[in-house]
Short mmCIF file of C-alpha atoms in Angstrom, two decimals:
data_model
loop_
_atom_site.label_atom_id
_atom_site.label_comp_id
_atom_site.label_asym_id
_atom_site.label_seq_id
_atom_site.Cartn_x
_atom_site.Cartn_y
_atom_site.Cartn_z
CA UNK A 107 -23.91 -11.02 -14.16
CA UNK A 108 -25.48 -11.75 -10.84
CA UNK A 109 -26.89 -8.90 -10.85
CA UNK A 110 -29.30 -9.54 -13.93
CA UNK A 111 -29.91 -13.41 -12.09
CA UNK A 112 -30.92 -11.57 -8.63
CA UNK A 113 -33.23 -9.41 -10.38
CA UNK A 114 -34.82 -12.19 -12.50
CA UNK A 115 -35.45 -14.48 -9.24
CA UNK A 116 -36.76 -11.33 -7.01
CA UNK A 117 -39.35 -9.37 -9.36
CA UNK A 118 -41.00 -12.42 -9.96
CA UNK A 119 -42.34 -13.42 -13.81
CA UNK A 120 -45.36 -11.07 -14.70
CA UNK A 121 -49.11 -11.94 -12.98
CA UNK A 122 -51.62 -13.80 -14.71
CA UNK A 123 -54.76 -11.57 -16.27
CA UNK A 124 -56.72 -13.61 -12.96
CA UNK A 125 -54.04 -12.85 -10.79
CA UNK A 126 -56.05 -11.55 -7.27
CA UNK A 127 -52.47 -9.42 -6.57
CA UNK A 128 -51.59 -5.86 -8.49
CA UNK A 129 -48.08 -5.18 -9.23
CA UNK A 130 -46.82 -2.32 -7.81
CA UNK A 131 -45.77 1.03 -9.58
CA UNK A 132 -42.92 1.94 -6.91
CA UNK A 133 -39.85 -0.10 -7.98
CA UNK A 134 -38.98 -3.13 -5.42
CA UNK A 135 -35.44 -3.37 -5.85
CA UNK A 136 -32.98 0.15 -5.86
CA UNK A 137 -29.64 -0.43 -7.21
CA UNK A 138 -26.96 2.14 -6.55
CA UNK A 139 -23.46 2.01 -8.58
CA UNK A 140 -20.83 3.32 -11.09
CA UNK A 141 -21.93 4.92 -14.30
CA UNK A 142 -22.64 2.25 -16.60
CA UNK A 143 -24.85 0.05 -14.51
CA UNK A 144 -28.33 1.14 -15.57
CA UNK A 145 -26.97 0.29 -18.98
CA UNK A 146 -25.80 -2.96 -18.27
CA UNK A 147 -28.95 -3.88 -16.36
CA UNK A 148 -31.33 -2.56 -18.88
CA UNK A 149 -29.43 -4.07 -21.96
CA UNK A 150 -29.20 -7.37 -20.28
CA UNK A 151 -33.08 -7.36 -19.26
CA UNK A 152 -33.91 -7.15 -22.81
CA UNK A 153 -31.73 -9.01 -24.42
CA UNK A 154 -32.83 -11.87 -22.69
CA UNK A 155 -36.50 -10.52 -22.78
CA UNK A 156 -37.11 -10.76 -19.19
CA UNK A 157 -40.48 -9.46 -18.70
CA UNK A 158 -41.11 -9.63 -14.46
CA UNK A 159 -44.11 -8.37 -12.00
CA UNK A 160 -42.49 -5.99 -9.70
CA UNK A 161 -40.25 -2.78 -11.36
CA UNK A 162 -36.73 -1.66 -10.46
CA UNK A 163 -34.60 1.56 -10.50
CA UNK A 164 -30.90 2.32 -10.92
CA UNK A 165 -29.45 5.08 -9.45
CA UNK A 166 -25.76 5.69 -10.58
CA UNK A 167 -23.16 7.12 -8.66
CA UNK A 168 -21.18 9.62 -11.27
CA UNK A 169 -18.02 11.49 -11.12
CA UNK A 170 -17.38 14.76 -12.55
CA UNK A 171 -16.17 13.53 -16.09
CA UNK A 172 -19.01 10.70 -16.39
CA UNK A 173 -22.39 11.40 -18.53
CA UNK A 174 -25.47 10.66 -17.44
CA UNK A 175 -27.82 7.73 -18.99
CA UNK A 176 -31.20 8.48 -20.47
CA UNK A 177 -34.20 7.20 -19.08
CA UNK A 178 -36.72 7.59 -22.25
CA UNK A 179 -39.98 6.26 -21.82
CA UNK A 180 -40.51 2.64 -22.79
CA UNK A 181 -43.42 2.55 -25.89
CA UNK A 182 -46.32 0.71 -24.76
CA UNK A 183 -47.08 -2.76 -25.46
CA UNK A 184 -43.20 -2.55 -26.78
CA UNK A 185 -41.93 -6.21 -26.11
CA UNK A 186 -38.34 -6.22 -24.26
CA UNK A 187 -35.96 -7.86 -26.80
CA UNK A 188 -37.47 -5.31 -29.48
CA UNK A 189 -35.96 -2.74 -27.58
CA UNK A 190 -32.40 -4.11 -27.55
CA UNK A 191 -31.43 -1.63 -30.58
CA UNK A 192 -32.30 1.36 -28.36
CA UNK A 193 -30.38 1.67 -25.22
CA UNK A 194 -31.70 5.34 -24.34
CA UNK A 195 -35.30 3.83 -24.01
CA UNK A 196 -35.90 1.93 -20.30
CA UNK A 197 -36.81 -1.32 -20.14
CA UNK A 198 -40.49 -2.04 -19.38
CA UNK A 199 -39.77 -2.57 -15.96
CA UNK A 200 -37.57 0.09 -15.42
CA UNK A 201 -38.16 3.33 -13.26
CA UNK A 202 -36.63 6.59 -13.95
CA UNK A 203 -33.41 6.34 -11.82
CA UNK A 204 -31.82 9.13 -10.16
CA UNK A 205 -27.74 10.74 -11.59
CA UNK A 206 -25.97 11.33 -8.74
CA UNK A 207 -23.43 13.83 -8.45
CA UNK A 208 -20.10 13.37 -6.13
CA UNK A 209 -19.35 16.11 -4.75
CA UNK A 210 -15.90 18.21 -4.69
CA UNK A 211 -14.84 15.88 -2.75
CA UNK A 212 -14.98 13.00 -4.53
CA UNK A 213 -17.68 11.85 -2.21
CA UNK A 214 -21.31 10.56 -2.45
CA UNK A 215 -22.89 11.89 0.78
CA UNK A 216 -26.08 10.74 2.08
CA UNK A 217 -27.11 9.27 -1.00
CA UNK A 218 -29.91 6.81 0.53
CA UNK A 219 -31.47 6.52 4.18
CA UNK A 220 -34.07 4.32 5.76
CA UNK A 221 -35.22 2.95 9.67
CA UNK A 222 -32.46 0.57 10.90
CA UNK A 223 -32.97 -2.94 12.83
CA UNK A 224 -31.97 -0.70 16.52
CA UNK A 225 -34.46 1.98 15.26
CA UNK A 226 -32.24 4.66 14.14
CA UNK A 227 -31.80 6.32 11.12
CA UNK A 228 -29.13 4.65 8.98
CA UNK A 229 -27.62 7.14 6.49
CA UNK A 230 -25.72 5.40 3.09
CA UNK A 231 -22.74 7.09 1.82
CA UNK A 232 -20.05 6.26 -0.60
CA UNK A 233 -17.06 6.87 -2.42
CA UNK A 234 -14.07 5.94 -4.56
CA UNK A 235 -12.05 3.06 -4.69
CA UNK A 236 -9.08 1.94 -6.78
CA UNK A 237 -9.33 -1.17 -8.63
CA UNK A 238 -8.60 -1.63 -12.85
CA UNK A 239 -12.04 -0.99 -13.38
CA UNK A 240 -14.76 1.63 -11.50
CA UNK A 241 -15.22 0.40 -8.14
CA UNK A 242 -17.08 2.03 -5.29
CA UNK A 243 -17.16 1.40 -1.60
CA UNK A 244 -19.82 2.40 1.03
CA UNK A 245 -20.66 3.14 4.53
CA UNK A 246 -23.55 2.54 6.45
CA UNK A 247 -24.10 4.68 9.66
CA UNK A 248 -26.47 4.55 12.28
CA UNK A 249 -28.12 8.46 13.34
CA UNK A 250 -28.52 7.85 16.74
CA UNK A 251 -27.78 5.51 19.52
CA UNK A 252 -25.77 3.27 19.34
CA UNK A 253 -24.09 5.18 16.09
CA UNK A 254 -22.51 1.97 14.81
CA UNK A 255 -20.74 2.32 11.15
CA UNK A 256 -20.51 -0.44 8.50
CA UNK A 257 -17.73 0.03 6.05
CA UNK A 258 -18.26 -2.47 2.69
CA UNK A 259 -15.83 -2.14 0.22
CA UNK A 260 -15.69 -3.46 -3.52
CA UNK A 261 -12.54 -5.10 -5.50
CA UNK A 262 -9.62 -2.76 -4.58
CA UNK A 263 -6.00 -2.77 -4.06
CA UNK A 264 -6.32 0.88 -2.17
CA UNK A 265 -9.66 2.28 -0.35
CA UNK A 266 -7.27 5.45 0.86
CA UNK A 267 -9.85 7.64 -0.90
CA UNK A 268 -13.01 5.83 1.79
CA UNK A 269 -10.79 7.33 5.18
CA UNK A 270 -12.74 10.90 5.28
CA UNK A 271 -16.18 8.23 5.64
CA UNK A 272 -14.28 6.04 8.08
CA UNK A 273 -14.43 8.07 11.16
CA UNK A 274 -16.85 10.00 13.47
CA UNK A 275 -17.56 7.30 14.63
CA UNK A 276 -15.40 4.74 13.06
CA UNK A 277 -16.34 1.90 11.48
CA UNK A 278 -17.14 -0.85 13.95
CA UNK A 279 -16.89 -3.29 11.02
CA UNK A 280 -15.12 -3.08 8.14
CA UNK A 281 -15.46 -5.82 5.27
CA UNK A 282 -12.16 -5.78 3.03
CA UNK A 283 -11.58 -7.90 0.32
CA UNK A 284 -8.78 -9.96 0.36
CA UNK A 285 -8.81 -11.73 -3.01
CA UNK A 286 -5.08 -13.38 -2.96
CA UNK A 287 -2.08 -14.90 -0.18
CA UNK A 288 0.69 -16.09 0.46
CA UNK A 289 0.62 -19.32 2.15
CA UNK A 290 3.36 -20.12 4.84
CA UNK A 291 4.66 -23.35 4.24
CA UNK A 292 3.76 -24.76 7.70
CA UNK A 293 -0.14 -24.07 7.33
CA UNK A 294 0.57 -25.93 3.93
CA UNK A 295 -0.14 -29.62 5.29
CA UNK A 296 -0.54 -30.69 1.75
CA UNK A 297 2.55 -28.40 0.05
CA UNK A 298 0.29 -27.43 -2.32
CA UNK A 299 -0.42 -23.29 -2.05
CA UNK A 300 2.83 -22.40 -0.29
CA UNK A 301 4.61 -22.61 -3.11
CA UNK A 302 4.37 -18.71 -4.21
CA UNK A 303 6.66 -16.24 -2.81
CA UNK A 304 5.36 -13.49 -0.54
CA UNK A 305 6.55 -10.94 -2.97
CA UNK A 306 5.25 -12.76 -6.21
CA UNK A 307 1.75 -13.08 -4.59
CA UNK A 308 1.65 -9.40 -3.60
CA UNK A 309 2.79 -8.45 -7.14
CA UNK A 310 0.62 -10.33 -8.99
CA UNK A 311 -2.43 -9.24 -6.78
CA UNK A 312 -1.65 -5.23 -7.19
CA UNK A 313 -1.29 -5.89 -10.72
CA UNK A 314 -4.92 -7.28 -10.78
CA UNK A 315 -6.44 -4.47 -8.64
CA UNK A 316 -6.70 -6.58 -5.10
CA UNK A 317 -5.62 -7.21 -1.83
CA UNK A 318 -3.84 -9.33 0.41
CA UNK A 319 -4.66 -9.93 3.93
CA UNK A 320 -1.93 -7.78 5.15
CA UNK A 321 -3.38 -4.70 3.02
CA UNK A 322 -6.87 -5.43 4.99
CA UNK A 323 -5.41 -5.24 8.40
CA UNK A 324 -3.34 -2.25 7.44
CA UNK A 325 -6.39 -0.97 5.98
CA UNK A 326 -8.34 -1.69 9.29
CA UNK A 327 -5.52 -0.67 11.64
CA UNK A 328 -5.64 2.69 9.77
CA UNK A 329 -9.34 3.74 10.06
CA UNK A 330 -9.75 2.36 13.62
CA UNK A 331 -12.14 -0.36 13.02
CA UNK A 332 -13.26 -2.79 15.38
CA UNK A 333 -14.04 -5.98 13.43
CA UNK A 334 -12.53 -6.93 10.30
CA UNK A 335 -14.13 -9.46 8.31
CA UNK A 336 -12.24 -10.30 4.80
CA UNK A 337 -14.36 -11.28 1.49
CA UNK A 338 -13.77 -11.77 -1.71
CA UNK A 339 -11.13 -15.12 -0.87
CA UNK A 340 -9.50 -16.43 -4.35
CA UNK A 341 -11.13 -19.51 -5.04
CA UNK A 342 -7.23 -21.28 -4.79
CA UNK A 343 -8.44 -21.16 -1.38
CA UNK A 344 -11.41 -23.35 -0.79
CA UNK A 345 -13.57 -22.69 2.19
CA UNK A 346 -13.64 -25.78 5.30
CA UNK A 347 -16.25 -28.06 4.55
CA UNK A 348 -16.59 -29.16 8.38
CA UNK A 349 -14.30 -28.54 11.78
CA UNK A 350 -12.50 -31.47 11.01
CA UNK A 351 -10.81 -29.95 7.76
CA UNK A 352 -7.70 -29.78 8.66
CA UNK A 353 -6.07 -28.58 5.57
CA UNK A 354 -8.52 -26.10 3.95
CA UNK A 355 -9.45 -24.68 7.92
CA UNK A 356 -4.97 -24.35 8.67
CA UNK A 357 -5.24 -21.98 5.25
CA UNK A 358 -7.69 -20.22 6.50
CA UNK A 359 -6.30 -19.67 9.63
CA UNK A 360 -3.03 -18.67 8.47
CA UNK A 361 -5.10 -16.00 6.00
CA UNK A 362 -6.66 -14.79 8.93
CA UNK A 363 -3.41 -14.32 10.95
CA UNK A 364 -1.72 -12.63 8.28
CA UNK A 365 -4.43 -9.77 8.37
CA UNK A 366 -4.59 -10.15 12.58
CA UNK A 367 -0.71 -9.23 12.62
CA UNK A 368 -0.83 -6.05 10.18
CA UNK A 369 -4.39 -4.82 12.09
CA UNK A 370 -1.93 -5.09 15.31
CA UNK A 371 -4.99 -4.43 17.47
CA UNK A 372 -4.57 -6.79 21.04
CA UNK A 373 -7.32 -9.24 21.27
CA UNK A 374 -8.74 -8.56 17.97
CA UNK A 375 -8.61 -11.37 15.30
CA UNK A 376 -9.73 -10.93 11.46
CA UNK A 377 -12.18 -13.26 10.13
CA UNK A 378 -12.69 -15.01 6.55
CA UNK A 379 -16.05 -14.90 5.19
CA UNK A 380 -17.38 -17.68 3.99
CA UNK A 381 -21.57 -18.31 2.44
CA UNK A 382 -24.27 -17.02 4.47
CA UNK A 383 -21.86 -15.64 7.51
CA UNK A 384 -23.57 -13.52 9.82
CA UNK A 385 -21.76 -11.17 12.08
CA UNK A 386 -23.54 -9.53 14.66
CA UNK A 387 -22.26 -6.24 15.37
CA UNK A 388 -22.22 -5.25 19.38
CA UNK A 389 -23.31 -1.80 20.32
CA UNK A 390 -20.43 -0.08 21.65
CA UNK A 391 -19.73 1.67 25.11
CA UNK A 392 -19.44 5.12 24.01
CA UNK A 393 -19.00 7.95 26.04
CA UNK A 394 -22.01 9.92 26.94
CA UNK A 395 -22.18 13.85 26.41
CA UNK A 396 -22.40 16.02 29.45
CA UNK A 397 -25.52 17.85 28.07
CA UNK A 398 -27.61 15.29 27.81
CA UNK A 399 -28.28 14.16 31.33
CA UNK A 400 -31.38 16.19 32.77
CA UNK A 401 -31.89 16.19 35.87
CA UNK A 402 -35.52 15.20 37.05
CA UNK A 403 -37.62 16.57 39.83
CA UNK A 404 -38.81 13.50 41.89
CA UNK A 405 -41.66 12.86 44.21
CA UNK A 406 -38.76 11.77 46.31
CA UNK A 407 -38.00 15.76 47.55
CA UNK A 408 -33.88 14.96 47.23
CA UNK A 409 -31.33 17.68 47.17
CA UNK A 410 -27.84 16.86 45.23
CA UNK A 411 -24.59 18.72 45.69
CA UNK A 412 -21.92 18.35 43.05
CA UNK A 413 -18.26 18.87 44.85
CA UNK A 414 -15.38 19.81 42.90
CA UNK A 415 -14.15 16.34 41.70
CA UNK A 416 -17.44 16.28 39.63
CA UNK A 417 -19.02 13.57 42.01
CA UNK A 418 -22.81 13.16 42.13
CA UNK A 419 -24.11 12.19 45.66
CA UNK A 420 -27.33 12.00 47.35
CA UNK A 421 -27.87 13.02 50.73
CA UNK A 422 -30.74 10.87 51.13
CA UNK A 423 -28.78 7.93 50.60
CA UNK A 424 -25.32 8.34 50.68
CA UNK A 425 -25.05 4.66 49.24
CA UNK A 426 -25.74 6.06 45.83
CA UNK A 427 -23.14 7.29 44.66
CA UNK A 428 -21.83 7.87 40.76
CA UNK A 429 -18.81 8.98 39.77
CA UNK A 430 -18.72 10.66 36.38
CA UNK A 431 -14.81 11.30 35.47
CA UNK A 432 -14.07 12.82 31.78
CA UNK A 433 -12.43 15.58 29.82
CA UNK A 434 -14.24 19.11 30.09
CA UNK A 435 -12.67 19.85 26.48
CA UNK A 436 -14.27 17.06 24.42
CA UNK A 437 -17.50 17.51 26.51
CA UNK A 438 -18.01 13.52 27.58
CA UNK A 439 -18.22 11.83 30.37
CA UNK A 440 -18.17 8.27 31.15
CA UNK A 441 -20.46 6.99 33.40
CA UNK A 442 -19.28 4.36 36.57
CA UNK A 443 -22.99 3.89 37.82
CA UNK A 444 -25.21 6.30 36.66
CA UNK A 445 -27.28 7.83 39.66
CA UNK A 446 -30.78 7.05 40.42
CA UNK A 447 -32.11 11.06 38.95
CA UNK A 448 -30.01 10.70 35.63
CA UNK A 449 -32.08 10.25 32.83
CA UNK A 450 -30.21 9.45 29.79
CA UNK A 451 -32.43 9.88 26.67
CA UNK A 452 -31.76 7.99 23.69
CA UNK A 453 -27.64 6.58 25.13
CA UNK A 454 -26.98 3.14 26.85
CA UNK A 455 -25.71 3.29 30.11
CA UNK A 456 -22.87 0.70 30.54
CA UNK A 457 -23.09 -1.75 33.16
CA UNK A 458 -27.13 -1.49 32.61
CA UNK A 459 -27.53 -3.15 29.34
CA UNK A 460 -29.59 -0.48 28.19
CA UNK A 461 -30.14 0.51 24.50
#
């Protein structure tokens, strides 16, 4: 139901006849979800006669065996809550939303793109995950450089069906829910949580379609990720008010280690979300491909020779020197200190702090 408040709060109640502003026809708000969301949105909408400024679209994410929801044309002057009694017929404003396909796969490719924060393309895919009820999780990967990948799941209890989206490059954060835990009775200053077996706790959470913290870490060890943050935290399991805490910030911590030891990765620790957490995501130090150096003609007049270790050195200055090491199968190299007459277009060159 947040959904419906979000949308209330964000299209704004409809302008006044002397309103200077125009509403605009292109929707502000694009959902994307299972089958059954435009339904749910555009039911709720009118049955609680929401009439707002700005228009929205829902574009639902179907499998083979779902059907597709009309999108008839809503009468005009027809009031919201009078159109409760017909579901096929969009609420007033509602834009036609698009039926997405998956495709043999299973997979929703490139189902949404726009300009990223870095300036690169970010392409939106999705796919299936398993939880009691239709759940779907999605990635969010960057076109060019520095080709970070966001991987946001739903409720599930197993994302195995996400891996194909979770490489090339993989994800360089993954957010996992993590809804239930056992508690180990010396993080349990109070005695109060620890109480639950480690099996019971598992149990009971597969048999409610979630996770446990050791399911996220194996779920992040699997796909390679590079940050783990966990959402989704039972509400058992209140978040620290302040550093001093003590209880509430020990359970955390001993959520957090649980997912840490089944990620396995050294110097990497999983995080719990809590309200408004930001993460910044680092750009990477990938490896650069051979092909796209070019080498520049200077005003400089220098001559280069490349000997057979693949070293780069100028006979102006021998000073300058750059060794590029890497393997001639996988076509990358990995730069020490680039040379003055490499121009990298588009890749960061580490040790610079380029972008």
């Amino acid at each position: 139901m947040g959904t419906i408040a979000f949308l209330r709060s964000i299209l704004y109640p409809p302008l006044s006849p002397n309103s200077r502003y125009a509403a605009s026809s292109d929707p502000l708000v694009e959902l994307y979800g299972p089958a059954g969301l435009r339904l749910f949105v555009r039911q709720n909408l009118k049955l609680t006669a929401t009439r707002t400024a700005h228009k929205y679209v829902v574009h639902e994410l179907l499998t083979i065996s779902d059907s597709m929801t009309p999108c008839l044309p809503t009468p005009d002057g027809a009031y919201p809550s009078a159109l409760a009694t017909q579901p096929d017929i969009m609420h007033p404003s509602e834009c036609v939303g698009r039926d997405i396909r998956a495709s043999e796969n299973g997979l929703w490719i490139g189902i949404t793109e726009a300009m990223g924060c870095a300036k690169a393309k970010v392409v939106v895919d999705a796919g299936p995950i398993l939880h009691r009820d239709p759940c779907i999780g999605y990635t969010f990967t960057e076109q060019a450089s520095p080709f970070r990948k966001l991987v946001i799941l739903g409720d599930t209890y197993d994302p195995s069906a996400m891996q194909p989206l979770c490489s090339n490059p993989p994800p360089a954060l993954l957010i996992h829910e993590a809804t239930d835990s056992h508690i180990a009775p010396e993080a349990d200053i109070v005695g109060k949580l620890s109480k639950r077996t480690k099996e019971e706790v598992r149990e009971k959470a597969l048999e409610r379609g979630h996770s446990v913290p050791e399911m996220a870490g194996a779920f992040a060890k699997k796909v390679e990720a590079g940050m783990l943050v966990m959402n989704h935290i039972g509400s058992r399991f209140p978040a620290p008010r302040h550093a001093r805490d003590h209880w509430r910030n020990s359970i955390m911590g001993d959520i957090e280690r649980k997912a840490t030891e089944a990620w396995g990765v050294p110097g990497k620790r999983a995080r719990a979300a809590w309200d408004f957490m930001q993460v910044e995501v680092p750009v990477p130090r990938v490896p650069i491909p051979v092909n796209a150096f070019e080498v520049i003609q200077t005003d400089l007049d220098m001559d280069f020779e490349v000997d057979e270790e693949v070293e780069v050195v100028s006979q102006r200055d021998e000073s300058e020197e750059g060794e590029f090491e890497g393997d001639e199968d996988e076509g990358m190299v990995d730069v020490g200190d680039a040379p003055s007459i490499a121009r990298v277009p588009n890749f960061p060159i580490p040790g610079r702090g380029g972008r």
